[in-house]
C-alpha positions as YAML, in Angstrom:
chain: A
units: angstrom
residues:
- id: 1
  name: UNK
  ca: [22.65, 9.80, -25.70]
- id: 2
  name: UNK
  ca: [24.13, 13.14, -26.11]
- id: 3
  name: UNK
  ca: [21.56, 14.41, -25.72]
- id: 4
  name: UNK
  ca: [20.95, 13.50, -21.88]
- id: 5
  name: UNK
  ca: [24.35, 15.00, -22.08]
- id: 6
  name: UNK
  ca: [23.97, 18.50, -20.74]
- id: 7
  name: UNK
  ca: [20.32, 18.84, -20.19]
- id: 8
  name: UNK
  ca: [17.45, 16.86, -18.09]
- id: 9
  name: UNK
  ca: [16.59, 14.16, -20.33]
- id: 10
  name: UNK
  ca: [13.36, 11.56, -19.77]
- id: 11
  name: UNK
  ca: [15.75, 8.46, -20.73]
- id: 12
  name: UNK
  ca: [18.39, 9.47, -17.60]
- id: 13
  name: UNK
  ca: [15.06, 10.63, -15.13]
- id: 14
  name: UNK
  ca: [14.21, 6.68, -16.30]
- id: 15
  name: UNK
  ca: [16.99, 5.32, -15.15]
- id: 16
  name: UNK
  ca: [17.51, 7.39, -12.05]
- id: 17
  name: UNK
  ca: [13.64, 6.81, -10.82]
- id: 18
  name: UNK
  ca: [14.46, 2.98, -11.33]
- id: 19
  name: UNK
  ca: [17.71, 3.49, -9.20]
- id: 20
  name: UNK
  ca: [15.60, 5.40, -6.42]
- id: 21
  name: UNK
  ca: [12.67, 3.10, -6.51]
- id: 22
  name: UNK
  ca: [15.01, -0.28, -6.22]
- id: 23
  name: UNK
  ca: [17.09, 1.20, -3.23]
- id: 24
  name: UNK
  ca: [14.18, 1.11, 0.11]
- id: 25
  name: UNK
  ca: [15.27, 4.11, 1.88]
- id: 26
  name: UNK
  ca: [17.08, 5.95, -0.45]
- id: 27
  name: UNK
  ca: [16.94, 9.92, -1.25]
- id: 28
  name: UNK
  ca: [18.46, 10.51, -4.09]
- id: 29
  name: UNK
  ca: [19.87, 8.69, -6.93]
- id: 30
  name: UNK
  ca: [22.35, 9.85, -9.71]
- id: 31
  name: UNK
  ca: [23.48, 8.14, -12.97]
- id: 32
  name: UNK
  ca: [25.91, 9.89, -14.95]
- id: 33
  name: UNK
  ca: [24.95, 10.44, -18.85]
- id: 34
  name: UNK
  ca: [27.75, 8.65, -20.05]
- id: 35
  name: UNK
  ca: [26.14, 5.97, -18.28]
- id: 36
  name: UNK
  ca: [23.56, 6.01, -21.05]
- id: 37
  name: UNK
  ca: [24.69, 4.86, -24.39]
- id: 38
  name: UNK
  ca: [21.63, 4.47, -27.33]
- id: 39
  name: UNK
  ca: [17.58, 6.02, -26.93]
- id: 40
  name: UNK
  ca: [14.99, 4.13, -25.78]
- id: 41
  name: UNK
  ca: [12.47, 3.66, -29.26]
- id: 42
  name: UNK
  ca: [8.60, 4.13, -28.47]
- id: 43
  name: UNK
  ca: [6.58, 0.91, -28.21]
- id: 44
  name: UNK
  ca: [8.04, -2.80, -26.99]
- id: 45
  name: UNK
  ca: [11.55, -2.75, -25.23]
- id: 46
  name: UNK
  ca: [13.52, -5.60, -25.22]
- id: 47
  name: UNK
  ca: [15.78, -6.40, -22.85]
- id: 48
  name: UNK
  ca: [18.02, -6.54, -26.07]
- id: 49
  name: UNK
  ca: [17.31, -2.85, -26.14]
- id: 50
  name: UNK
  ca: [17.95, -1.31, -21.68]
- id: 51
  name: UNK
  ca: [21.27, -3.46, -23.23]
- id: 52
  name: UNK
  ca: [22.32, -1.21, -25.72]
- id: 53
  name: UNK
  ca: [20.93, 1.69, -23.22]
- id: 54
  name: UNK
  ca: [23.37, 0.26, -20.56]
- id: 55
  name: UNK
  ca: [26.23, -1.69, -21.67]
- id: 56
  name: UNK
  ca: [28.10, -1.32, -18.66]
- id: 57
  name: UNK
  ca: [27.25, -4.37, -16.40]
- id: 58
  name: UNK
  ca: [27.20, -1.59, -13.51]
- id: 59
  name: UNK
  ca: [25.65, -2.17, -10.51]
- id: 60
  name: UNK
  ca: [23.23, 0.22, -8.01]
- id: 61
  name: UNK
  ca: [25.65, 1.11, -5.24]
- id: 62
  name: UNK
  ca: [23.98, 2.63, -2.09]
- id: 63
  name: UNK
  ca: [25.69, 5.43, 0.41]
- id: 64
  name: UNK
  ca: [25.40, 8.36, 2.95]
- id: 65
  name: UNK
  ca: [26.66, 11.76, 2.24]
- id: 66
  name: UNK
  ca: [26.75, 15.45, 3.95]
- id: 67
  name: UNK
  ca: [24.69, 17.52, 1.94]
- id: 68
  name: UNK
  ca: [27.54, 19.56, 1.20]
- id: 69
  name: UNK
  ca: [29.57, 15.98, -0.22]
- id: 70
  name: UNK
  ca: [25.65, 15.69, -2.95]
- id: 71
  name: UNK
  ca: [26.68, 19.56, -3.78]
- id: 72
  name: UNK
  ca: [30.06, 18.83, -4.73]
- id: 73
  name: UNK
  ca: [29.13, 15.57, -6.30]
- id: 74
  name: UNK
  ca: [26.86, 17.84, -8.71]
- id: 75
  name: UNK
  ca: [29.41, 21.08, -9.04]
- id: 76
  name: UNK
  ca: [31.54, 17.67, -10.40]
- id: 77
  name: UNK
  ca: [28.89, 16.52, -12.58]
- id: 78
  name: UNK
  ca: [28.15, 20.39, -14.07]
- id: 79
  name: UNK
  ca: [32.11, 20.98, -14.59]
- id: 80
  name: UNK
  ca: [31.99, 20.12, -17.84]
- id: 81
  name: UNK
  ca: [29.10, 20.35, -19.90]
- id: 82
  name: UNK
  ca: [28.38, 17.91, -22.59]
- id: 83
  name: UNK
  ca: [30.42, 14.74, -21.10]
- id: 84
  name: UNK
  ca: [29.59, 11.74, -20.55]
- id: 85
  name: UNK
  ca: [30.16, 12.74, -16.14]
- id: 86
  name: UNK
  ca: [26.42, 14.98, -16.54]
- id: 87
  name: UNK
  ca: [23.90, 14.17, -13.94]
- id: 88
  name: UNK
  ca: [21.17, 12.81, -14.08]
- id: 89
  name: UNK
  ca: [19.12, 12.61, -11.16]
- id: 90
  name: UNK
  ca: [15.77, 11.82, -9.47]
- id: 91
  name: UNK
  ca: [14.17, 13.10, -5.77]
- id: 92
  name: UNK
  ca: [16.38, 16.01, -6.69]
- id: 93
  name: UNK
  ca: [16.32, 18.90, -8.76]
- id: 94
  name: UNK
  ca: [18.43, 22.35, -9.20]
- id: 95
  name: UNK
  ca: [19.82, 25.35, -11.73]
- id: 96
  name: UNK
  ca: [23.07, 26.02, -12.86]
- id: 97
  name: UNK
  ca: [24.36, 28.31, -15.31]
- id: 98
  name: UNK
  ca: [26.53, 26.68, -18.08]
- id: 99
  name: UNK
  ca: [27.95, 30.22, -18.58]
- id: 100
  name: UNK
  ca: [29.52, 30.15, -15.57]
- id: 101
  name: UNK
  ca: [33.40, 29.37, -14.23]
- id: 102
  name: UNK
  ca: [33.83, 25.39, -13.54]
- id: 103
  name: UNK
  ca: [32.94, 25.14, -10.07]
- id: 104
  name: UNK
  ca: [30.21, 28.05, -9.75]
- id: 105
  name: UNK
  ca: [27.39, 26.29, -12.21]
- id: 106
  name: UNK
  ca: [25.63, 24.37, -9.83]
- id: 107
  name: UNK
  ca: [22.67, 27.25, -8.28]
- id: 108
  name: UNK
  ca: [19.80, 26.12, -5.53]
- id: 109
  name: UNK
  ca: [19.40, 22.30, -4.85]
- id: 110
  name: UNK
  ca: [16.06, 20.54, -3.86]
- id: 111
  name: UNK
  ca: [15.39, 17.07, -2.41]
- id: 112
  name: UNK
  ca: [12.20, 16.31, -2.33]
- id: 113
  name: UNK
  ca: [11.09, 15.38, 1.26]
- id: 114
  name: UNK
  ca: [7.37, 14.29, 2.22]
- id: 115
  name: UNK
  ca: [5.80, 15.69, -1.14]
- id: 116
  name: UNK
  ca: [7.62, 19.03, -0.57]
- id: 117
  name: UNK
  ca: [10.52, 20.16, -2.01]
- id: 118
  name: UNK
  ca: [13.46, 21.53, 0.40]
- id: 119
  name: UNK
  ca: [16.53, 23.28, 0.31]
- id: 120
  name: UNK
  ca: [19.87, 20.55, 0.22]
- id: 121
  name: UNK
  ca: [20.85, 21.37, 3.91]
- id: 122
  name: UNK
  ca: [24.91, 20.54, 4.00]
- id: 123
  name: UNK
  ca: [25.47, 19.15, 7.33]
- id: 124
  name: UNK
  ca: [22.12, 16.39, 6.73]
- id: 125
  name: UNK
  ca: [23.26, 13.04, 6.12]
- id: 126
  name: UNK
  ca: [21.13, 11.94, 2.34]
- id: 127
  name: UNK
  ca: [20.81, 8.35, 1.76]
- id: 128
  name: UNK
  ca: [22.10, 8.18, -2.32]
- id: 129
  name: UNK
  ca: [21.75, 5.33, -4.77]
- id: 130
  name: UNK
  ca: [23.73, 5.43, -7.65]
- id: 131
  name: UNK
  ca: [25.84, 2.85, -9.45]
- id: 132
  name: UNK
  ca: [29.53, 1.58, -9.07]
- id: 133
  name: UNK
  ca: [30.92, 2.96, -11.07]
- id: 134
  name: UNK
  ca: [30.23, 6.24, -10.06]
- id: 135
  name: UNK
  ca: [30.24, 5.40, -6.56]
- id: 136
  name: UNK
  ca: [34.36, 4.46, -6.79]
- id: 137
  name: UNK
  ca: [35.45, 7.71, -8.11]
- id: 138
  name: UNK
  ca: [34.03, 7.62, -12.24]
- id: 139
  name: UNK
  ca: [33.98, 10.63, -13.49]
- id: 140
  name: UNK
  ca: [35.45, 12.38, -11.58]
- id: 141
  name: UNK
  ca: [33.05, 11.57, -8.71]
- id: 142
  name: UNK
  ca: [35.61, 11.33, -6.24]
- id: 143
  name: UNK
  ca: [33.48, 12.40, -3.01]
- id: 144
  name: UNK
  ca: [31.27, 9.61, -3.45]
- id: 145
  name: UNK
  ca: [34.27, 7.19, -2.67]
- id: 146
  name: UNK
  ca: [36.12, 8.89, -0.15]
- id: 147
  name: UNK
  ca: [33.13, 11.30, 1.47]
- id: 148
  name: UNK
  ca: [31.02, 7.84, 1.34]
- id: 149
  name: UNK
  ca: [29.23, 7.36, 5.30]
- id: 150
  name: UNK
  ca: [28.59, 4.09, 4.61]
- id: 151
  name: UNK
  ca: [28.29, 2.76, 1.27]
- id: 152
  name: UNK
  ca: [27.24, -1.29, -0.31]
- id: 153
  name: UNK
  ca: [28.36, -0.80, -3.58]
- id: 154
  name: UNK
  ca: [27.23, -5.42, -4.75]
- id: 155
  name: UNK
  ca: [23.48, -3.94, -5.42]
- id: 156
  name: UNK
  ca: [21.52, -5.59, -8.23]
- id: 157
  name: UNK
  ca: [22.49, -4.84, -11.97]
- id: 158
  name: UNK
  ca: [21.04, -1.79, -13.31]
- id: 159
  name: UNK
  ca: [19.56, -3.10, -17.34]
- id: 160
  name: UNK
  ca: [17.83, -5.50, -14.16]
- id: 161
  name: UNK
  ca: [16.51, -2.24, -12.12]
- id: 162
  name: UNK
  ca: [15.34, -0.58, -15.24]
- id: 163
  name: UNK
  ca: [13.58, -3.95, -16.97]
- id: 164
  name: UNK
  ca: [12.16, -4.13, -14.37]
- id: 165
  name: UNK
  ca: [10.92, -0.93, -14.15]
- id: 166
  name: UNK
  ca: [9.76, -0.89, -16.86]
- id: 167
  name: UNK
  ca: [7.95, -3.52, -17.05]
- id: 168
  name: UNK
  ca: [6.26, -2.82, -14.70]
- id: 169
  name: UNK
  ca: [5.05, -0.42, -16.63]
- id: 170
  name: UNK
  ca: [7.04, 2.63, -15.84]
- id: 171
  name: UNK
  ca: [7.50, 5.86, -17.85]
- id: 172
  name: UNK
  ca: [9.19, 9.52, -17.51]
- id: 173
  name: UNK
  ca: [9.76, 12.72, -19.22]
- id: 174
  name: UNK
  ca: [11.12, 16.13, -18.61]
- id: 175
  name: UNK
  ca: [9.43, 17.79, -15.50]
- id: 176
  name: UNK
  ca: [12.41, 20.40, -15.37]
- id: 177
  name: UNK
  ca: [14.88, 18.40, -12.19]
- id: 178
  name: UNK
  ca: [17.29, 20.60, -13.93]
- id: 179
  name: UNK
  ca: [16.82, 23.99, -15.16]
- id: 180
  name: UNK
  ca: [18.61, 26.98, -16.26]
- id: 181
  name: UNK
  ca: [19.63, 29.64, -13.36]
...
């Protein structure tokens, strides 16, 4: 939904959390806000509701990526506020400035490791989970295609991952993953 383009949203957190939970070993999840097409209503959620949110049949994709390339991916996501490429994330948090020039919007980025927040390290290799559309370079995320050190693009369908996550009782809320700089 449009409220996920340009800011953190509970639905984006839910989908990113589901991705992270479904990819053992992954440290960071990245979902484009444009891939979220409908809100989830309160109360009982059906598989049809999940398909309305995630209608594209995207599969989970995992990759290894250096911190500098992960930073570039986030900067790409922030390059066009209110566009579908806006990043919804899990396992990391960042600050950004929508009024700064494109390419200079991203502030500090921290990754959660062993229950603590640590600064993103440019040379460290991170295990990332995303959807196969972004992994193939969609929405300007060419670095997920071109800089991947190891990639697997044939994971389970994203809608199945999210439906299972919801069936297990998962919930999400806005919690400060994306904040103004």
